[in-house]
Every structure is written in C-alpha cells, then in structure tokens.
Short mmCIF file of C-alpha atoms and ligand atoms in Angstrom, two decimals:
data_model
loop_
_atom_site.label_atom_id
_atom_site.label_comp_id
_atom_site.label_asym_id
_atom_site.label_seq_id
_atom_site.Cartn_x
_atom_site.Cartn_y
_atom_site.Cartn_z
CA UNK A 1 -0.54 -7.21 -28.64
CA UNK A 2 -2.60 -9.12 -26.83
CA UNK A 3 -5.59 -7.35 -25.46
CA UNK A 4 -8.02 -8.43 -21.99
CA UNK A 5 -11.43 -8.18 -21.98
CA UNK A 6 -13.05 -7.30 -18.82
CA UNK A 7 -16.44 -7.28 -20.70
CA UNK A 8 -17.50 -7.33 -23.97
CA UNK A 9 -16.89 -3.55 -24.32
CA UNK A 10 -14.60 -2.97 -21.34
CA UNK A 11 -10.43 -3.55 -21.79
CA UNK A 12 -7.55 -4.02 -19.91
CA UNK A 13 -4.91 -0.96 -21.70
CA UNK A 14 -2.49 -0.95 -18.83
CA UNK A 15 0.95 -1.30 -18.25
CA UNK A 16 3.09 -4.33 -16.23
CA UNK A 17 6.55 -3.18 -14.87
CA UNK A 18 8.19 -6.17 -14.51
CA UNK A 19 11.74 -5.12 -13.32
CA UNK A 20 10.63 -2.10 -10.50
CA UNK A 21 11.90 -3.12 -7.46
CA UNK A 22 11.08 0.36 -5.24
CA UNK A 23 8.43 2.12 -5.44
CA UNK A 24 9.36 5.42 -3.90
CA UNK A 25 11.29 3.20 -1.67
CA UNK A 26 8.78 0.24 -1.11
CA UNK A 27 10.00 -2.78 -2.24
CA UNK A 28 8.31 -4.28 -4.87
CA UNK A 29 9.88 -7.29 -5.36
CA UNK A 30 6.93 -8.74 -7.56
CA UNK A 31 6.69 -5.87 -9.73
CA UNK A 32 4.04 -3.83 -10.51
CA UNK A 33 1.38 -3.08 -12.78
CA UNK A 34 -0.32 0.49 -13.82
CA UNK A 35 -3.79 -0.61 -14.63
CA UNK A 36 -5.97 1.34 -17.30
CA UNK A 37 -9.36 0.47 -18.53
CA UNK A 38 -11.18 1.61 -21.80
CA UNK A 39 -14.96 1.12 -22.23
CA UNK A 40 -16.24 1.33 -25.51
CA UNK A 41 -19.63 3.02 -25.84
CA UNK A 42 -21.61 5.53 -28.11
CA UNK A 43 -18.59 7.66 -26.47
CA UNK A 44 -15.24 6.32 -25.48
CA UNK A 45 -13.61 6.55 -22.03
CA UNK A 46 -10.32 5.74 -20.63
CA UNK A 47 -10.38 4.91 -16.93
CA UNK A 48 -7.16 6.17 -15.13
CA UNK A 49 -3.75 6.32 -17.72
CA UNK A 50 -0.18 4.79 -16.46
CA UNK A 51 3.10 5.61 -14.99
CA UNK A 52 4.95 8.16 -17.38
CA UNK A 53 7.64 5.59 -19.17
CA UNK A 54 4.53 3.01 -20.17
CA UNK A 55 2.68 5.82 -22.27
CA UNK A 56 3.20 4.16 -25.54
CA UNK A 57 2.61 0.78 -24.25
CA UNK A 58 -0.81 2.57 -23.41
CA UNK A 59 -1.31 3.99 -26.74
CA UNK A 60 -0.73 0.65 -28.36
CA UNK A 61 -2.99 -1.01 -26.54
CA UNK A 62 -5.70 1.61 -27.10
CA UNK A 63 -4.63 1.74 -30.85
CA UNK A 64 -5.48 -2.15 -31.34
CA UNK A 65 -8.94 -1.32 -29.92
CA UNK A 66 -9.84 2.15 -31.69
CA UNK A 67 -7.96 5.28 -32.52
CA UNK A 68 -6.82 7.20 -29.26
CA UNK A 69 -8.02 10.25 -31.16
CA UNK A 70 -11.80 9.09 -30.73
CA UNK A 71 -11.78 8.75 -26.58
CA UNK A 72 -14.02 11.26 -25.37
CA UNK A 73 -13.26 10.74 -21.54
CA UNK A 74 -10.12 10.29 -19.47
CA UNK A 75 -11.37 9.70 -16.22
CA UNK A 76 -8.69 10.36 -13.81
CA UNK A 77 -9.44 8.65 -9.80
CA UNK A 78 -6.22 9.96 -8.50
CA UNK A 79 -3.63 12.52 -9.36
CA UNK A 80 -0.87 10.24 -8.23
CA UNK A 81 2.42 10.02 -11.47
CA UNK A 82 1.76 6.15 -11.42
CA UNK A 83 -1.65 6.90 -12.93
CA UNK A 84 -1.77 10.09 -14.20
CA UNK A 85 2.16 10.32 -15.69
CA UNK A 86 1.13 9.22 -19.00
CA UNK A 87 -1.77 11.90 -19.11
CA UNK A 88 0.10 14.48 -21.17
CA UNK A 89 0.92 11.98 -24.05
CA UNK A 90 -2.92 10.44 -24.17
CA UNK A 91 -3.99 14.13 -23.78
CA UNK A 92 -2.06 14.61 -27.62
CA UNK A 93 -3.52 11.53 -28.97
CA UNK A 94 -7.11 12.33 -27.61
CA UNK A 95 -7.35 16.26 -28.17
CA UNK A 96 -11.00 16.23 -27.93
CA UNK A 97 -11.02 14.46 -24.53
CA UNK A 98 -12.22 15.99 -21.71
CA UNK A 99 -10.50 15.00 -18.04
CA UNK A 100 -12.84 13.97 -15.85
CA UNK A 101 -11.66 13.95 -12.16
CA UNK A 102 -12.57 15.15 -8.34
CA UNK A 103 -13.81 18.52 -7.66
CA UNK A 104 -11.62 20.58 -6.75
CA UNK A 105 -8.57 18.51 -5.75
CA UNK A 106 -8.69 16.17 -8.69
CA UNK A 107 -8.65 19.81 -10.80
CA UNK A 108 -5.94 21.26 -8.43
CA UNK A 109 -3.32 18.30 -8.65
CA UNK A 110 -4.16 17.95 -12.60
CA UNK A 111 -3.25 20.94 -13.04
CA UNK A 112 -0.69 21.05 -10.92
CA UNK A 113 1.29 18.54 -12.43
CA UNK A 114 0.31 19.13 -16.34
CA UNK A 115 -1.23 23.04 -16.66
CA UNK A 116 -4.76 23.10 -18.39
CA UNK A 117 -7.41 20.32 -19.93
CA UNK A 118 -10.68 20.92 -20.90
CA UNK A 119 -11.17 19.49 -17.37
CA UNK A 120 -14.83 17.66 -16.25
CA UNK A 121 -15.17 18.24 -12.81
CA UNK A 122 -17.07 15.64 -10.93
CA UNK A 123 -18.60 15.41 -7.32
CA UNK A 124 -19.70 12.09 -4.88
CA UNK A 125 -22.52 11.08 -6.43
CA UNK A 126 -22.33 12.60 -9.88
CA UNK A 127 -22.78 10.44 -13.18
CA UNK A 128 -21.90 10.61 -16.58
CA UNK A 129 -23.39 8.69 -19.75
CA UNK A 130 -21.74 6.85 -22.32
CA UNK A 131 -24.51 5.41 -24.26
CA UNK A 132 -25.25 2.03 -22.58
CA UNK A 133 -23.14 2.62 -19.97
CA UNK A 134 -23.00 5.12 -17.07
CA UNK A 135 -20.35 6.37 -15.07
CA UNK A 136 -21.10 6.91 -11.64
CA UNK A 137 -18.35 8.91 -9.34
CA UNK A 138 -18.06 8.32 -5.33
CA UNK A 139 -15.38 9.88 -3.56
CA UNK A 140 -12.81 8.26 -1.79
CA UNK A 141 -10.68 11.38 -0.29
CA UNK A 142 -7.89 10.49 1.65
CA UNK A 143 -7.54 7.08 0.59
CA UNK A 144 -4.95 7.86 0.42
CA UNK A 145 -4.81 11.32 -1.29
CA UNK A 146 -7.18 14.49 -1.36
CA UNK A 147 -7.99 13.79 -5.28
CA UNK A 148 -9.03 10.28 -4.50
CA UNK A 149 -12.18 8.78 -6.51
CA UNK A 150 -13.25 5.76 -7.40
CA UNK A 151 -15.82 5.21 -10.67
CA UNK A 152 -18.77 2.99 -10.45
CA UNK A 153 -20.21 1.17 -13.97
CA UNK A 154 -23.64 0.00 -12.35
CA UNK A 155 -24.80 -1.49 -15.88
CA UNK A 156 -21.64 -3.65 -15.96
CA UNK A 157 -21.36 -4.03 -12.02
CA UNK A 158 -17.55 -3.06 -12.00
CA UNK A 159 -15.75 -0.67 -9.69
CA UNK A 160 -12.72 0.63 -11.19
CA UNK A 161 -11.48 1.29 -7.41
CA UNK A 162 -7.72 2.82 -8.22
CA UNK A 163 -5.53 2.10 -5.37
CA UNK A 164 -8.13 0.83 -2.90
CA UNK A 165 -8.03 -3.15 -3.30
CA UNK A 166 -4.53 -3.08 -5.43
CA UNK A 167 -1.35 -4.59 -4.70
CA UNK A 168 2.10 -4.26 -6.68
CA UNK A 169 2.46 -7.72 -8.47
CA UNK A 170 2.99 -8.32 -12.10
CA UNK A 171 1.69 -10.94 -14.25
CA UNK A 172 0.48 -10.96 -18.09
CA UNK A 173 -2.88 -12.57 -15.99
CA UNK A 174 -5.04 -9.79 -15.09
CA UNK A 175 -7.79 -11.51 -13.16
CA UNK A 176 -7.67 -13.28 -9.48
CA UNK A 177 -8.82 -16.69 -10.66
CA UNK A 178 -5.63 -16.86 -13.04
CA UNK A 179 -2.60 -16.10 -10.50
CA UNK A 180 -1.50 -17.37 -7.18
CA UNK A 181 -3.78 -16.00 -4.56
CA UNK A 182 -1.74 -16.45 -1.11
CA UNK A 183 0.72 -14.42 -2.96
CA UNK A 184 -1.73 -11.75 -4.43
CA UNK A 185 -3.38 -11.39 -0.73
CA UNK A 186 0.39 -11.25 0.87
CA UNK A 187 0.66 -8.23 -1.23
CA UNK A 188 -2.27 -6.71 -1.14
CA UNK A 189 -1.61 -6.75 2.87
CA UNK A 190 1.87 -4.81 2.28
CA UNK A 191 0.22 -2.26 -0.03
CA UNK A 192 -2.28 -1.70 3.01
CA UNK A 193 0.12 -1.27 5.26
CA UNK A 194 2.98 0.73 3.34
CA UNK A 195 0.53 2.81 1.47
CA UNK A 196 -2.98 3.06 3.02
CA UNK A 197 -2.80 2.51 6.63
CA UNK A 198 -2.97 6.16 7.41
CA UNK A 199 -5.74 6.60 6.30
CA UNK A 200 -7.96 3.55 8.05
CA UNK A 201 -10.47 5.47 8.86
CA UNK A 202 -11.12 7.05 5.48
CA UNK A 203 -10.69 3.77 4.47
CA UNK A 204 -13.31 2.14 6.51
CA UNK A 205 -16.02 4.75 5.56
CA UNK A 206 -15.46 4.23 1.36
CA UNK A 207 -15.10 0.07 2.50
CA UNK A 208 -19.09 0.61 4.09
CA UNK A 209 -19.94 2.44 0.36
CA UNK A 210 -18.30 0.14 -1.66
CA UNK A 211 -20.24 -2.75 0.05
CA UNK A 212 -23.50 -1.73 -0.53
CA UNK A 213 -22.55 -1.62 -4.48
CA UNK A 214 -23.62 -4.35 -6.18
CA UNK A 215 -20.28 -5.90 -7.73
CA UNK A 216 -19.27 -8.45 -10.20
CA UNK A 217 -15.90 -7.00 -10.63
CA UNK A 218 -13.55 -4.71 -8.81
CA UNK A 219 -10.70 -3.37 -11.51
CA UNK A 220 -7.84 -1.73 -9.17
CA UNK A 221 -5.01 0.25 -10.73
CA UNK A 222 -2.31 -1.81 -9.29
CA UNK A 223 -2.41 -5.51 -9.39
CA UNK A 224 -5.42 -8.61 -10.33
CA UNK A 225 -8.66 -7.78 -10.60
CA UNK A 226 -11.02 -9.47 -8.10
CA UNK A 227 -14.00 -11.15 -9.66
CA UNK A 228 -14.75 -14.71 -8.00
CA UNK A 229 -12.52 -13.40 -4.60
CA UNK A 230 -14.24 -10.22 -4.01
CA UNK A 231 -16.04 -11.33 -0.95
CA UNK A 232 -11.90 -12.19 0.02
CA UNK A 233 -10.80 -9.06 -0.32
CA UNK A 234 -13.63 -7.11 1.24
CA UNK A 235 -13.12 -9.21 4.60
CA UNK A 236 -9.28 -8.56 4.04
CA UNK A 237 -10.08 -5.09 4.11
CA UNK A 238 -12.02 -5.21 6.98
CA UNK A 239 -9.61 -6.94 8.63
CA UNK A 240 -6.96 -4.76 7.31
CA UNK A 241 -8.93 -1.63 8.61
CA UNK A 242 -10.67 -2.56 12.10
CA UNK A 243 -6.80 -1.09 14.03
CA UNK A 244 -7.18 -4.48 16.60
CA UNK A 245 -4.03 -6.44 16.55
CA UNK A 246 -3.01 -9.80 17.08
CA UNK A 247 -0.63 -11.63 19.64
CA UNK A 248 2.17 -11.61 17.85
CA UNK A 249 5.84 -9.57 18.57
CA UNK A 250 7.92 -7.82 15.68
CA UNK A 251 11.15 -7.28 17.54
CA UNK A 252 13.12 -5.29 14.84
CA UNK A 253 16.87 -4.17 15.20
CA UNK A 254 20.18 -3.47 14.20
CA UNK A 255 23.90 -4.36 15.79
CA UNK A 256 27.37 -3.55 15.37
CA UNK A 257 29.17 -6.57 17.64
CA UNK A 258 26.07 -8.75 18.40
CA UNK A 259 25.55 -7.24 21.43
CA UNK A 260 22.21 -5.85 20.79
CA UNK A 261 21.34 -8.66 18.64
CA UNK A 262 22.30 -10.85 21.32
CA UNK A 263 19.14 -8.92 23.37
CA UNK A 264 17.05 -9.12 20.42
CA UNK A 265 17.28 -13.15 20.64
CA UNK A 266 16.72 -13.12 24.18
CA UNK A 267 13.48 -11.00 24.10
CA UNK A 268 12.61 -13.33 21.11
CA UNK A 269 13.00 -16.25 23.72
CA UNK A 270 11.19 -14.28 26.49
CA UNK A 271 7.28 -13.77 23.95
CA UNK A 272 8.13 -17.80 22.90
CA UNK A 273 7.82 -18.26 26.75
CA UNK A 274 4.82 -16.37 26.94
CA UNK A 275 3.58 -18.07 24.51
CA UNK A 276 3.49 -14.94 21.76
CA UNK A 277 4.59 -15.74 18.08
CA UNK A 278 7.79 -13.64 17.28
CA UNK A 279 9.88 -12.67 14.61
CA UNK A 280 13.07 -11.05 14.70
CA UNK A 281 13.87 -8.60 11.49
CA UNK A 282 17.92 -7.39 11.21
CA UNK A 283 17.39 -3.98 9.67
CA UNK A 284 20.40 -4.92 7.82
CA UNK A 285 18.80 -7.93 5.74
CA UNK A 286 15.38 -6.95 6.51
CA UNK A 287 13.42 -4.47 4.45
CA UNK A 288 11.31 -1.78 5.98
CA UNK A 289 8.24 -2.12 3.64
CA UNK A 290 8.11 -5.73 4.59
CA UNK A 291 8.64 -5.32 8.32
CA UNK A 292 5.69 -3.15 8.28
CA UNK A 293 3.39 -5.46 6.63
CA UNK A 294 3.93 -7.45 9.52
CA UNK A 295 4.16 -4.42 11.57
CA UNK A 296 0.13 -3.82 10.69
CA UNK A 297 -1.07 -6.85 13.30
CA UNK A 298 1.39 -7.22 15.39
CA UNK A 299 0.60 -6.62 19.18
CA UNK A 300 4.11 -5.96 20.17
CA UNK A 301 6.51 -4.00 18.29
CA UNK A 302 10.13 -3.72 20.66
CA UNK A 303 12.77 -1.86 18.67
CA UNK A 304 16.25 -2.27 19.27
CA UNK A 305 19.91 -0.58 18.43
CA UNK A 306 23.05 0.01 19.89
CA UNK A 307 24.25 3.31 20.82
CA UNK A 308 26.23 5.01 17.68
CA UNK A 309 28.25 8.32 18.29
CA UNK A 310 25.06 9.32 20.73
CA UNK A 311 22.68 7.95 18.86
CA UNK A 312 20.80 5.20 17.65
CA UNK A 313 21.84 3.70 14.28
CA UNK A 314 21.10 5.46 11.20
CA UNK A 315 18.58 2.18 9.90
CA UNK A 316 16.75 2.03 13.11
CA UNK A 317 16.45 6.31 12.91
CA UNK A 318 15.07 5.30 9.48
CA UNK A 319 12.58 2.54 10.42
CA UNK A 320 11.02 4.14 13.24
CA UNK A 321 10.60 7.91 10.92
CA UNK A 322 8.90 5.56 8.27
CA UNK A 323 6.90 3.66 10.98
CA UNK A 324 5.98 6.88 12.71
CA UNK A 325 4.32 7.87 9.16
CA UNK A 326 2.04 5.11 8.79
CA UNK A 327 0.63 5.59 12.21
CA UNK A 328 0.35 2.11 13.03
CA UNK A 329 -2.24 1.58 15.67
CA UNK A 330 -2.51 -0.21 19.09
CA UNK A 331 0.88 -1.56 19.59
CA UNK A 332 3.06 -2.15 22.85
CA UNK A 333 6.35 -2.16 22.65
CA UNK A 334 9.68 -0.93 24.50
CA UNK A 335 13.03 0.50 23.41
CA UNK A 336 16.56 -1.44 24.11
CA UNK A 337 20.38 -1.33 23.19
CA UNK A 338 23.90 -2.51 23.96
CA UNK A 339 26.21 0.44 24.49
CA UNK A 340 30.19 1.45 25.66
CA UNK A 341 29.51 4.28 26.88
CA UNK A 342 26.84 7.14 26.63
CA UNK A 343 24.08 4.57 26.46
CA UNK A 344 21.47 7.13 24.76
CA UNK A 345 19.75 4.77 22.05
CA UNK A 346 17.23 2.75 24.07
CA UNK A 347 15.52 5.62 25.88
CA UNK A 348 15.67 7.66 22.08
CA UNK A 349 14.05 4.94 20.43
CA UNK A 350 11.49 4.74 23.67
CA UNK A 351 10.50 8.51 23.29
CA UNK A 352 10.11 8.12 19.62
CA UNK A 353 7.72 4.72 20.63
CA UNK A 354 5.88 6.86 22.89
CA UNK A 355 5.43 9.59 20.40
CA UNK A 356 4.08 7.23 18.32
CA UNK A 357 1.46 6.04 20.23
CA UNK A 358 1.95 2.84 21.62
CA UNK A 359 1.72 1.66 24.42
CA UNK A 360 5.35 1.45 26.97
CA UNK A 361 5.25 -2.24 28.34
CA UNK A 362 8.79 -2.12 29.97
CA UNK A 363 11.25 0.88 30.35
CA UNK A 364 14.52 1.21 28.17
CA UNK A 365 16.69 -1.85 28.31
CA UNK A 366 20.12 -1.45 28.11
CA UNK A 367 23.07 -3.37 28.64
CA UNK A 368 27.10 -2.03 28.59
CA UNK A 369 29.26 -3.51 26.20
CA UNK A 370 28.93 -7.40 26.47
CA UNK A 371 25.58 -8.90 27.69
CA UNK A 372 26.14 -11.57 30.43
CA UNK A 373 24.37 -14.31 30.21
CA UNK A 374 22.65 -13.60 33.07
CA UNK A 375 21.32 -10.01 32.48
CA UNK A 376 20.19 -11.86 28.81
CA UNK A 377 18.21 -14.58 31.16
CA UNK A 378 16.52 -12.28 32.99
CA UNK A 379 15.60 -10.25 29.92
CA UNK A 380 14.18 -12.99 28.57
CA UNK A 381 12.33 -13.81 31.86
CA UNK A 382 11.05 -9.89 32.17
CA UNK A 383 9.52 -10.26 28.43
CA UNK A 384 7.90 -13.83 29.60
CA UNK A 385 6.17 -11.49 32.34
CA UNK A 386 4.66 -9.05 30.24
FE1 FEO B 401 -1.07 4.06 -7.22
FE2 FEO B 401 -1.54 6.62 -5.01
O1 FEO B 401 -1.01 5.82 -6.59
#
C-alpha cells in the first residue's frame, strides 16, 4: 500500500471513495475521501477513523506503519458515521486505546452510536502528550455538530481541522500543491454551503482561533490538505462566512409546458438588463447541492413553479425545504408561476421566501396558462427595475 507522510512521524491512514455520488443526498460527483491521521510517538494516536465500509482499508494502512494493537489514542473531532463508523472495528484492533473526544457531547454521541470505551474526555484548551508531540484540543461546537473539535499539534504546526476546511473530492494526491486547485476550491465552496453554512457564525468565531495558530499544515477529514494554499483557504473562509452577497440572480425552477420556464427566461432577460449576472437552474437537470453553492452569494434568489393539483411542484417543495435548512443569508428574491386554474404556487413559494428570511423585491408573479409575449416583456422590464 502506499503510505503519505505528512511528517516524518505523522501519516495519511484514510480512506478515498471513489464511486459515492450522494452524500446523504449531496452530490458528490468528485467523490470523497474519509481522512485519518496516525502520529507516531513514545505513544501512538490515531486522529479521527473513516466511514464504516473503509475500516479495513484503515487497518491496512495502520498495519504497514505499526500494529493497530499498539495505538494508545483514537482521537475522535466529531461523532459524525463518516469519521467515527469505523470506530468499533479499530476499537478491536486497539483494545488498549483510549477515545479521546469533546466533553460531554463528543462522550454522548460516542456512546450513542457504539455503547462504552475507556473514553478520554477532553475540554477547549486541554492537551495531551505523546512524547515529542502534544495534542492540543480547541472546540469547534456547532461547526457543524455539538461534538465538534478540532486537534492542534503545535510542535509539528498542523491542525487536523475535521470538517472545517474539507471538501468531498477524491484523488490518491493528498496535498493541495498536487491536485487541481480551481476544482478543490469549487468544492470546498459547495461543502460550505451544503454542509456548514448554518452554522456561519460558529464558524466565524473557530475561523478567528484557528488564525492566530501558527500553521504549516491544515489536515481536514474530507478532501487535500492545505499546506502552501492555507492563506487561500482562510480568505475563502472568510469570504465564505462574512453572510454579504454579491450581484448576482439564481432564478431556479421547474415547468410542466414551458410556461413557467418561459417566465424564468424572461426574468433571466430582465437582471441581464439591469446589468446583474444570472443563471437559470431547471430543477429537473439541476441538482440542489449545486444550486446552493451558488445559492451562498447570490443577491437574488427568485423561485419559480407552476401550479400542480394546488400546489407547487414536488422539486421546487423540495428545494426551497432544503434551502430553508441552510439558512442562507441576505437574499432578495420573489415567488412566480404559470397556472390553469387555482394559481396557488407563486404566493406558496413567496410565503415560504419570506419565512426564510429574505428580502420580497416584487409580489407573486403569475401568469394563466400561456404567457403572452407581452405580459413576458413587461416581466422582464419589472425585473430590469428592481
Ligand atoms: Fe464529515 Fe460532519 O462529517
């Protein structure tokens, strides 16, 4: 197997799943990867484990390095199955080990999930020796669950930083320097959005602790591992985090007989008149996770369907729960729709808008059956006024 160094005592042990393509329903179209780390000291210490399937692709990797039965430490960040899953099988290798995570939610979940370890409880600020290195704990709650740590090796100057700083792509290169880094970044912006951006504010106030660490490496558990492009992803994450957004319109539908999609293109034309970039996304070609990565920025978000035995479409229904979730923040927007009769979608998806937070720009649009192309030209001339 072939093993990563991170250091001359630190190794990459994780897991790359090449072939997931959801990840409890994000698309992850470039994979994934379950990052573990084992330093190699007077005692030995595995940081994090992996997603359940990948525990003997673990073990392997530890077993090329030393025997699983010597680690003294499993330090576990986050409760979460993609890094803790593999915890019961490492836990039969390593029956010494002690499980070292957050006090008490770390505990809680642990046990939660997998009964009793000889559990370590750890708070903010706590630190634990290996020989020549030290572990140092700061927690992270919320970002983006209660358990949430992150593990600080000031000798080495690496933060193993679980989720925060990860993003779901797979490559047999584990560092930023050796992979395509508009790609890495694109991702890294769609885990922000589809997993963290809940919790900014959590997020901002570990980003301020993490900063005044002094770092030569930053090991997530999902994704490369920033070394040379750490100041990048910092400012990404302050960019990420600061909730301002940018002039640009996500106008994000579905149709049944191009009616409504014929309004979507016509409210497209009305932001290109006001000079706003636009993009339109057909929930039926158009992935959620994806439209909210571009959903995190964007000034304007205008939401469209027709109306559907009283309703609005199941995919838009679907959309706006999962947008309503992430609690984007900021945004303008406006509900519209094509209808026969009944006409209830627009001023649905308008209350569920408003409930959401944003900001009404124009009331419901809707237009019966076919959309003249004069009602379409002064939609498009209404949007221009905005
Ligand atoms: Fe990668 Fe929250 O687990």
């Amino acid at each position: 197997m072939n093993i990563t160094k991170l250091t001359d005592s630190i190794y990459y042990v994780g897991a790359v799943d090449w072939n997931i393509r959801s990840f409890h329903g994000y698309s992850t179209n470039s994979g994934a990867t379950y990052n573990a780390y084992l330093i190699v000291d007077e005692k030995i210490a595995l940081i994090d484990t992996v997603k359940a399937p990948f525990a003997e692709e673990l073990l392997d990797r530890i077993a090329e390095i030393v025997d699983p039965a010597k680690i003294d430490y499993v330090v576990s960040n986050h409760v979460e199955m993609d890094h803790s899953g593999a915890l019961p099988e490492v836990m039969k290798a390593a029956k010494n080990a002690k499980v070292v995570t957050s006090a008490p939610n770390g505990v809680k979940g642990l046990t939660a999930h997998y009964g009793e370890y000889d559990y370590l409880p750890v708070k903010a600020g706590d630190t634990l020796s290996l020989g020549k290195h030290t572990l140092t704990f700061v927690a992270t709650p919320m970002v983006h669950w209660p358990d949430n740590m992150v593990t600080y090796c000031p000798e080495e100057k690496i933060l193993f930083s679980n989720d925060a700083f990860g993003q779901h792509f797979a490559s047999n290169k584990h560092f930023d320097t050796e992979v395509d880094l508009a790609h890495v970044f694109k991702e890294a912006e769609k885990y922000y959005a589809n997993i963290v951006m809940p919790y900014g504010m959590q997020t901002r106030k570990a980003l301020e602790i993490v900063k005044t660490l002094d770092l030569e490496m930053i090991a997530p558990s999902h994704g490369v591992i920033w070394t040379e492009h750490i100041p990048d992803i910092l400012e990404k994450y302050e960019y990420f985090t600061n909730d301002q957004s940018v002039s640009r319109a996500c106008i994000v539908y579905d149709s049944m007989w191009h009616s409504t999609e014929k309004m979507a293109h016509a409210i497209l034309e009305g932001f290109s008149k006001k000079g706003v970039p636009a993009k339109l996304y057909d929930l039926k070609v158009e992935h959620i996770s994806d439209i909210m990565t571009d959903v995190l920025k964007a000034e304007y978000i205008v939401v469209g369907s027709p109306t559907l035995n009283n309703n609005m479409m199941p995919t838009v229904a679907s959309f706006l729960c999962y947008m309503k979730g992430l609690s984007p923040k900021n945004k303008k927007g406006f509900g519209f729709g094509s209808y026969g009769w009944g006409g209830q979608s627009a001023g649905q998806i308008q209350n569920i808008l408003k409930d959401c937070g944003f900001e009404l720009i124009h009331e419901p649009v809707k237009m019966a059956y076919i959309p003249s192309k004069e009602a379409l030209k002064n939609l498009e001339d209404e949007v221009a006024a905005l």
